[in-house]
PDB file of C-alpha atoms in Angstrom:
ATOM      1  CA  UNK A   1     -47.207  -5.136-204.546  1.00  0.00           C
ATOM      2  CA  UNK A   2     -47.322  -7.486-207.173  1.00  0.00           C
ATOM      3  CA  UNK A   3     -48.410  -4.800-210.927  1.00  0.00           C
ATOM      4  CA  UNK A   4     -50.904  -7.910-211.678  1.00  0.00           C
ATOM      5  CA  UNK A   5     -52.658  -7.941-208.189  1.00  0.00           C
ATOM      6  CA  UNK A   6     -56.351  -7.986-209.619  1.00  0.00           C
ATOM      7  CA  UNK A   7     -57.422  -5.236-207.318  1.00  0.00           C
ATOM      8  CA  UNK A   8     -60.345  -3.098-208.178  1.00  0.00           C
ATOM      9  CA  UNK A   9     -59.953   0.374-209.239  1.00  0.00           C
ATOM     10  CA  UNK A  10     -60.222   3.804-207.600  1.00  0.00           C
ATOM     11  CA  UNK A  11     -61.559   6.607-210.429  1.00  0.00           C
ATOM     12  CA  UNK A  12     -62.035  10.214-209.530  1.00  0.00           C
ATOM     13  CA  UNK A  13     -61.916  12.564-212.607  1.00  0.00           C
ATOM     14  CA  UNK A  14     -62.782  11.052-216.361  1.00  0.00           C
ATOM     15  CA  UNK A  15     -63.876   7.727-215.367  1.00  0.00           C
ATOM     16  CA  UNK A  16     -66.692   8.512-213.386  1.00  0.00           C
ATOM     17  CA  UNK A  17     -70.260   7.802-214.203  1.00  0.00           C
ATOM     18  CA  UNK A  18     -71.336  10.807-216.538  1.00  0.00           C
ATOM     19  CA  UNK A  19     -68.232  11.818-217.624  1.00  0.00           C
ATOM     20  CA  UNK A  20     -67.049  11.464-221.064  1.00  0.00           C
ATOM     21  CA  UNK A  21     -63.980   8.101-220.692  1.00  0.00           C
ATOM     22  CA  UNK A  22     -66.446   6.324-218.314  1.00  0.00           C
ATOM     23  CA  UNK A  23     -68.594   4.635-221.322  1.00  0.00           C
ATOM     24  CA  UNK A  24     -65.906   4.466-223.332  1.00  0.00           C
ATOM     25  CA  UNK A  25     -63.613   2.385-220.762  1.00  0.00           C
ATOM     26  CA  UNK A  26     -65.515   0.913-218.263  1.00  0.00           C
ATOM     27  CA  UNK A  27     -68.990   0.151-219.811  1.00  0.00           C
ATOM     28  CA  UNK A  28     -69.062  -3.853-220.274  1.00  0.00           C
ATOM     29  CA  UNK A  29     -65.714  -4.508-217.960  1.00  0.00           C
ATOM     30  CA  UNK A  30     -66.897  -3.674-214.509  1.00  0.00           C
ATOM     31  CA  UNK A  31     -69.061  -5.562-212.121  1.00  0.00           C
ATOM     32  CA  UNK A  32     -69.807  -2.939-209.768  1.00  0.00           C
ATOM     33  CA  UNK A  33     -69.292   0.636-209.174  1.00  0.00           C
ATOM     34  CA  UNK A  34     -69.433   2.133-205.868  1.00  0.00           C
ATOM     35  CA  UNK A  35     -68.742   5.526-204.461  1.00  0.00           C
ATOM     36  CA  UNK A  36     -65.692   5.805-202.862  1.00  0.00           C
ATOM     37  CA  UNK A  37     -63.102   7.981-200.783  1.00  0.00           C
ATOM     38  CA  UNK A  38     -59.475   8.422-200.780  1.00  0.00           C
ATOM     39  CA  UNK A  39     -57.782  10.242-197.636  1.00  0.00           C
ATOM     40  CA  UNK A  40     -54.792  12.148-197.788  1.00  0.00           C
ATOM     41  CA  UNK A  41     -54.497  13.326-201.268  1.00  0.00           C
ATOM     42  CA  UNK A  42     -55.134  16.322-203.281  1.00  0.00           C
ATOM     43  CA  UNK A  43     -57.107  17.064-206.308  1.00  0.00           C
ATOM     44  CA  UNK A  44     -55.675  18.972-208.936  1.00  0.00           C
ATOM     45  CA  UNK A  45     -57.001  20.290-212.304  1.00  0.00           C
ATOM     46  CA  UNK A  46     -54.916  19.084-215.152  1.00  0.00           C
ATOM     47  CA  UNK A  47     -56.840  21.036-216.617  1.00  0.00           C
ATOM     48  CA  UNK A  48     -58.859  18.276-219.141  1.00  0.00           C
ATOM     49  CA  UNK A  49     -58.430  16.234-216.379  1.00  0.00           C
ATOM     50  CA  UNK A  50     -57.484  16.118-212.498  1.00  0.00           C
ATOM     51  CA  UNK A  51     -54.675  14.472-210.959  1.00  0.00           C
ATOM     52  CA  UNK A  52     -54.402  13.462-207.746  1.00  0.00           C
ATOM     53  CA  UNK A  53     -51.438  14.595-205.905  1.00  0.00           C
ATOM     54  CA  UNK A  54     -50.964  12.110-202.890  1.00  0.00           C
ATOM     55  CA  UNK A  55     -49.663  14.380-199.403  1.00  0.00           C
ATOM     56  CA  UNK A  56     -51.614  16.324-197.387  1.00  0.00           C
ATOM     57  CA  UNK A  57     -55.242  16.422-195.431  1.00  0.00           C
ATOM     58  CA  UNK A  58     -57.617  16.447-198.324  1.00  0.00           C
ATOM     59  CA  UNK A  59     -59.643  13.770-199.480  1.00  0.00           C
ATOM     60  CA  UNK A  60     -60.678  13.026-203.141  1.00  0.00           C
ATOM     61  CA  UNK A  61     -63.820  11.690-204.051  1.00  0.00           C
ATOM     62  CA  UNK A  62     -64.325   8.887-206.797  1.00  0.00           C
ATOM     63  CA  UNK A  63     -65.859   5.542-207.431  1.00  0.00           C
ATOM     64  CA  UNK A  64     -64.220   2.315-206.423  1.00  0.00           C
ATOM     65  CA  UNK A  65     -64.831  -0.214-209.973  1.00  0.00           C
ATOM     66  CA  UNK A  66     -64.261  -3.676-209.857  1.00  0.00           C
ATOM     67  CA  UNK A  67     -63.751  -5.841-212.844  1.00  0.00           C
ATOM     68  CA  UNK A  68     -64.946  -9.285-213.493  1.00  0.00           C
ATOM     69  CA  UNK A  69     -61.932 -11.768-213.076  1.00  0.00           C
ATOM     70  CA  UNK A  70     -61.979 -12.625-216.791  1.00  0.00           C
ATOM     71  CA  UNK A  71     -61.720  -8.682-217.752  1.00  0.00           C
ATOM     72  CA  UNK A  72     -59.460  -7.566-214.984  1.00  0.00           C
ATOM     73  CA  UNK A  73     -55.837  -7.985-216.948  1.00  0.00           C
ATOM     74  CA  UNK A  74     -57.746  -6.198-220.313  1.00  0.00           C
ATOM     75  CA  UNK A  75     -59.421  -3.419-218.047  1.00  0.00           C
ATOM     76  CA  UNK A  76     -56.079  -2.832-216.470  1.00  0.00           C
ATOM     77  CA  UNK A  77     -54.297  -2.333-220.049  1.00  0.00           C
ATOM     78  CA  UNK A  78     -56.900  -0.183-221.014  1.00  0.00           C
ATOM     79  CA  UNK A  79     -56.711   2.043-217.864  1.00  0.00           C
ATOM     80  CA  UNK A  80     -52.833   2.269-217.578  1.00  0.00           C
ATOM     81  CA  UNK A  81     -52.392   3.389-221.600  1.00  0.00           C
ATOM     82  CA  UNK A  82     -55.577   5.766-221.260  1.00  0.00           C
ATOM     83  CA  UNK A  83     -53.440   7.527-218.247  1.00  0.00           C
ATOM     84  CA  UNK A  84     -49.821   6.452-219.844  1.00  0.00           C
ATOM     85  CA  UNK A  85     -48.375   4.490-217.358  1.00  0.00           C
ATOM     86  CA  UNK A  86     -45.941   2.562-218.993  1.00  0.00           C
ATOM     87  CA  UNK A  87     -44.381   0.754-215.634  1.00  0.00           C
ATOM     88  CA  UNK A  88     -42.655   1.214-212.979  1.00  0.00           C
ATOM     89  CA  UNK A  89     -40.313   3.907-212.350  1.00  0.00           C
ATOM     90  CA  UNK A  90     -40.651   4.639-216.298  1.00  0.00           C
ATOM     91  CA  UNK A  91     -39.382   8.132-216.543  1.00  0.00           C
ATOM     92  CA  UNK A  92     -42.450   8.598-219.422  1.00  0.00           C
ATOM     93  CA  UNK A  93     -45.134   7.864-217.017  1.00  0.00           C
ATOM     94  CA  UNK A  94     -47.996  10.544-216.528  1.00  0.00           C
ATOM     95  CA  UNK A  95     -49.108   8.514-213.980  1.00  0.00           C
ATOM     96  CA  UNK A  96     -48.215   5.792-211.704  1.00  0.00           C
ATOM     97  CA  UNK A  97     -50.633   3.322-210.847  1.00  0.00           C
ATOM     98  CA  UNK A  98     -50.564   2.627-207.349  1.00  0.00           C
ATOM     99  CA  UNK A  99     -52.209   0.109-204.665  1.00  0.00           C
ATOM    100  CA  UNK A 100     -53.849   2.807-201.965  1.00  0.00           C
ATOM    101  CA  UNK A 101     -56.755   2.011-199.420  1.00  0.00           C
ATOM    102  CA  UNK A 102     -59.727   3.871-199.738  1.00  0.00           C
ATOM    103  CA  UNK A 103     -63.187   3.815-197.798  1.00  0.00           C
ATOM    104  CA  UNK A 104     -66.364   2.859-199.205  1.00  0.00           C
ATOM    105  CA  UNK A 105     -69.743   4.803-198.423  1.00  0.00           C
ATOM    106  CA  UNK A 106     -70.427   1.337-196.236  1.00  0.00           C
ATOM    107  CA  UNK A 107     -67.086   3.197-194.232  1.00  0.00           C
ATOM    108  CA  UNK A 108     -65.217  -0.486-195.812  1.00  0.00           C
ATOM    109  CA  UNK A 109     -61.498   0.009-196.446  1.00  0.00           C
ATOM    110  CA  UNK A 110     -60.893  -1.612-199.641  1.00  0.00           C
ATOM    111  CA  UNK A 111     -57.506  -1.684-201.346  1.00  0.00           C
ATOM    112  CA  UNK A 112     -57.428  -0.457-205.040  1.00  0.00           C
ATOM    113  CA  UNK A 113     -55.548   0.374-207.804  1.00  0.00           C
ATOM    114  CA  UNK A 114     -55.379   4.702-207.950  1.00  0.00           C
ATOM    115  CA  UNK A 115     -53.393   6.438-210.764  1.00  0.00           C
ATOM    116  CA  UNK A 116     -51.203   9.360-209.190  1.00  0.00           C
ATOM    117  CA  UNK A 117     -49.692  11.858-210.666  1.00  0.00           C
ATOM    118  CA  UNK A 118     -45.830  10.812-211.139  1.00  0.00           C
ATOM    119  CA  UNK A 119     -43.375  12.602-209.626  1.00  0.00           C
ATOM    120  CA  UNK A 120     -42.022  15.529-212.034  1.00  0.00           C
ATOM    121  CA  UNK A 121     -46.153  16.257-212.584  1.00  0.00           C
ATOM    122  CA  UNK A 122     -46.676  16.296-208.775  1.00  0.00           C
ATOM    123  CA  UNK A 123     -44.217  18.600-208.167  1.00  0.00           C
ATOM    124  CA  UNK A 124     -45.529  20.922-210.607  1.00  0.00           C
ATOM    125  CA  UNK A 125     -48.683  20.914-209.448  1.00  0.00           C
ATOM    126  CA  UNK A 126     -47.699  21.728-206.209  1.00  0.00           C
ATOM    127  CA  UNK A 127     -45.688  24.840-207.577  1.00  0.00           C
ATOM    128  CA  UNK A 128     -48.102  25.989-209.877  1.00  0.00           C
ATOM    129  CA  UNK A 129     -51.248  23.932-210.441  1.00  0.00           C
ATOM    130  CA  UNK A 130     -55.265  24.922-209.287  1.00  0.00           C
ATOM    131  CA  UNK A 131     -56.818  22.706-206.243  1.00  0.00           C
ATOM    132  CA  UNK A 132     -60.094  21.142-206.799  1.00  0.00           C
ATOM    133  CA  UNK A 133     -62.075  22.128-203.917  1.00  0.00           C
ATOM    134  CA  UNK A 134     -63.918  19.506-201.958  1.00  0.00           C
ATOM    135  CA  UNK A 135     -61.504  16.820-204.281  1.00  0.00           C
ATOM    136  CA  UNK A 136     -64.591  16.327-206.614  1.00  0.00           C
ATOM    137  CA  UNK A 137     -64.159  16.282-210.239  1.00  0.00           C
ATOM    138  CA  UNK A 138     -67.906  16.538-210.799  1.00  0.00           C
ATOM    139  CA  UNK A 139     -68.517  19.344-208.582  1.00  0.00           C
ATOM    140  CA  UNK A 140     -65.234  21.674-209.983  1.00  0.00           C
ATOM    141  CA  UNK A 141     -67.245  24.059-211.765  1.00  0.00           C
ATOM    142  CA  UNK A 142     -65.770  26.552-214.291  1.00  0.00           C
ATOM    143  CA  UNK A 143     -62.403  27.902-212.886  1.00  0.00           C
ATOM    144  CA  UNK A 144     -59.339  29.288-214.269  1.00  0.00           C
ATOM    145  CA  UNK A 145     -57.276  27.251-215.488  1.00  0.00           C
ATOM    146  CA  UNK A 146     -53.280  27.294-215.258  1.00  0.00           C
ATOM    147  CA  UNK A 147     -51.301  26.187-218.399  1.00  0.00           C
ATOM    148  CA  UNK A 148     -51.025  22.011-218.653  1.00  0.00           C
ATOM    149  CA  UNK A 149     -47.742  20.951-216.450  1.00  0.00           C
ATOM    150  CA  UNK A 150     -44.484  19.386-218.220  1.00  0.00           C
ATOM    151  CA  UNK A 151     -44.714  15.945-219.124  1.00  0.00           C
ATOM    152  CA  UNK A 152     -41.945  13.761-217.219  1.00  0.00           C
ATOM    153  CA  UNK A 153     -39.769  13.751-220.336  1.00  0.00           C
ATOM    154  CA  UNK A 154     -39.762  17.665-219.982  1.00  0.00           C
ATOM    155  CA  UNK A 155     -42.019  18.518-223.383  1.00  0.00           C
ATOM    156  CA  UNK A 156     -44.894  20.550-222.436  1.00  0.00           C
ATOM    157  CA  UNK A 157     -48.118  18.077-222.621  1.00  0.00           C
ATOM    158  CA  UNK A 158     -50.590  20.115-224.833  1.00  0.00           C
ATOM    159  CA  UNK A 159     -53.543  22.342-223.889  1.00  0.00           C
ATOM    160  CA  UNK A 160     -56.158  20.267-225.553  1.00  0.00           C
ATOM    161  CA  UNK A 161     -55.489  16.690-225.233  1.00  0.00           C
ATOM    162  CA  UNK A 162     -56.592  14.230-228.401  1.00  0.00           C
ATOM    163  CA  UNK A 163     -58.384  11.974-226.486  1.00  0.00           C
ATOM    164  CA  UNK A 164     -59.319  13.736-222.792  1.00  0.00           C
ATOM    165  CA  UNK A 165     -58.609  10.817-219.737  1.00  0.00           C
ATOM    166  CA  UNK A 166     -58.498  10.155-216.293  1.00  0.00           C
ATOM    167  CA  UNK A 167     -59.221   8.071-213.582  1.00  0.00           C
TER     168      UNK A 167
END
C-alpha cells in the first residue's frame, strides 16, 4: 500500500482520549474519533506505553481517528516521529506503520493506519514482555512491569522515556 494512502488511524495506548499524547497530537487534526477494534493482535506493555504485537487470537481495543484531508500528511508526520517510524524496512524503526482492517462499534470494517511493534521489539515481547489483558490500555491497571525491550539497533531503549508515546 501506497505510505501516503490518507487512511485514518487506529490508536490504542497514548493516543486515546484521556491519556496524556492524545491532546498533545490529535487535538485540532482529527475530524472524528470513534471506538474501534483490531482482531488478531496482542497488547503488550512497553511499559510507558503498549505495543501491539500482531499474531494470535486477541483483540486490542482503540479508537479509529480520522484526519481532515488538509491535516492528514501533517498528522501522519506527527504520528510516525512520535512512535519513530522512520520508513520502511528502516532497521531504526520502533514501529512500523501498517494498513490493517479493524471494526467499528457500528461492526464497519474500516481500513487504517496501526503502528506495530517492528520486528526485533515483537520478538522480544513475545520472549519476555507482560500481556495487557482484555488488549485495553485504559483498563491495564498497575502491574509489574518487565524491563523496556532492545531498540532495533540493539541499545536498550530507556526505562523512562523523555516524552511517553503511543498509538
Amino acid at each position: 500500500m501506497n505510505p501516503n494512502e490518507p487512511l485514518p488511524f487506529f490508536v490504542y495506548g497514548t493516543l486515546r482520549p484521556g491519556e496524556h499524547n492524545h491532546d498533545r497530537c490529535l487535538l485540532g487534526r482529527t475530524s472524528t474519533e470513534e471506538p474501534a477494534r483490531l482482531a488478531s493482535a496482542v497488547l503488550y506493555d512497553g511499559p510507558g506505553y503498549p505495543y501491539v504485537v500482531e499474531g494470535g487470537t486477541g483483540t486490542v481495543l482503540g479508537e479509529l481517528v480520522t484526519a481532515p484531508g488538509d491535516l492528514h500528511q501533517e498528522l501522519t508526520a506527527v504520528l510516525d516521529d512520535l512512535e519513530e517510524y522512520f520508513g520502511p524496512d528502516d532497521p531504526r524503526n520502533v514501529y512500523v506503520r501498517v494498513a490493517r482492517d479493524v471494526e467499528t462499534d457500528a461492526r464497519e470494517s474500516v481500513t487504517a493506519w496501526v503502528y506495530v511493534a517492528a520486528e526485533a521489539v515483537a520478538r522480544e515481547l513475545r520472549a519476555r514482555g507482560t500481556v495487557i489483558p482484555g488488549g485495553d490500555w485504559t483498563a491495564r491497571g498497575a502491574a509489574t512491569r518487565p524491563a523496556r525491550p532492545s531498540s532495533p539497533t540493539g541499545s536498550v531503549r530507556p526505562q523512562a522515556p523523555a516524552a511517553p508515546r503511543t498509538p
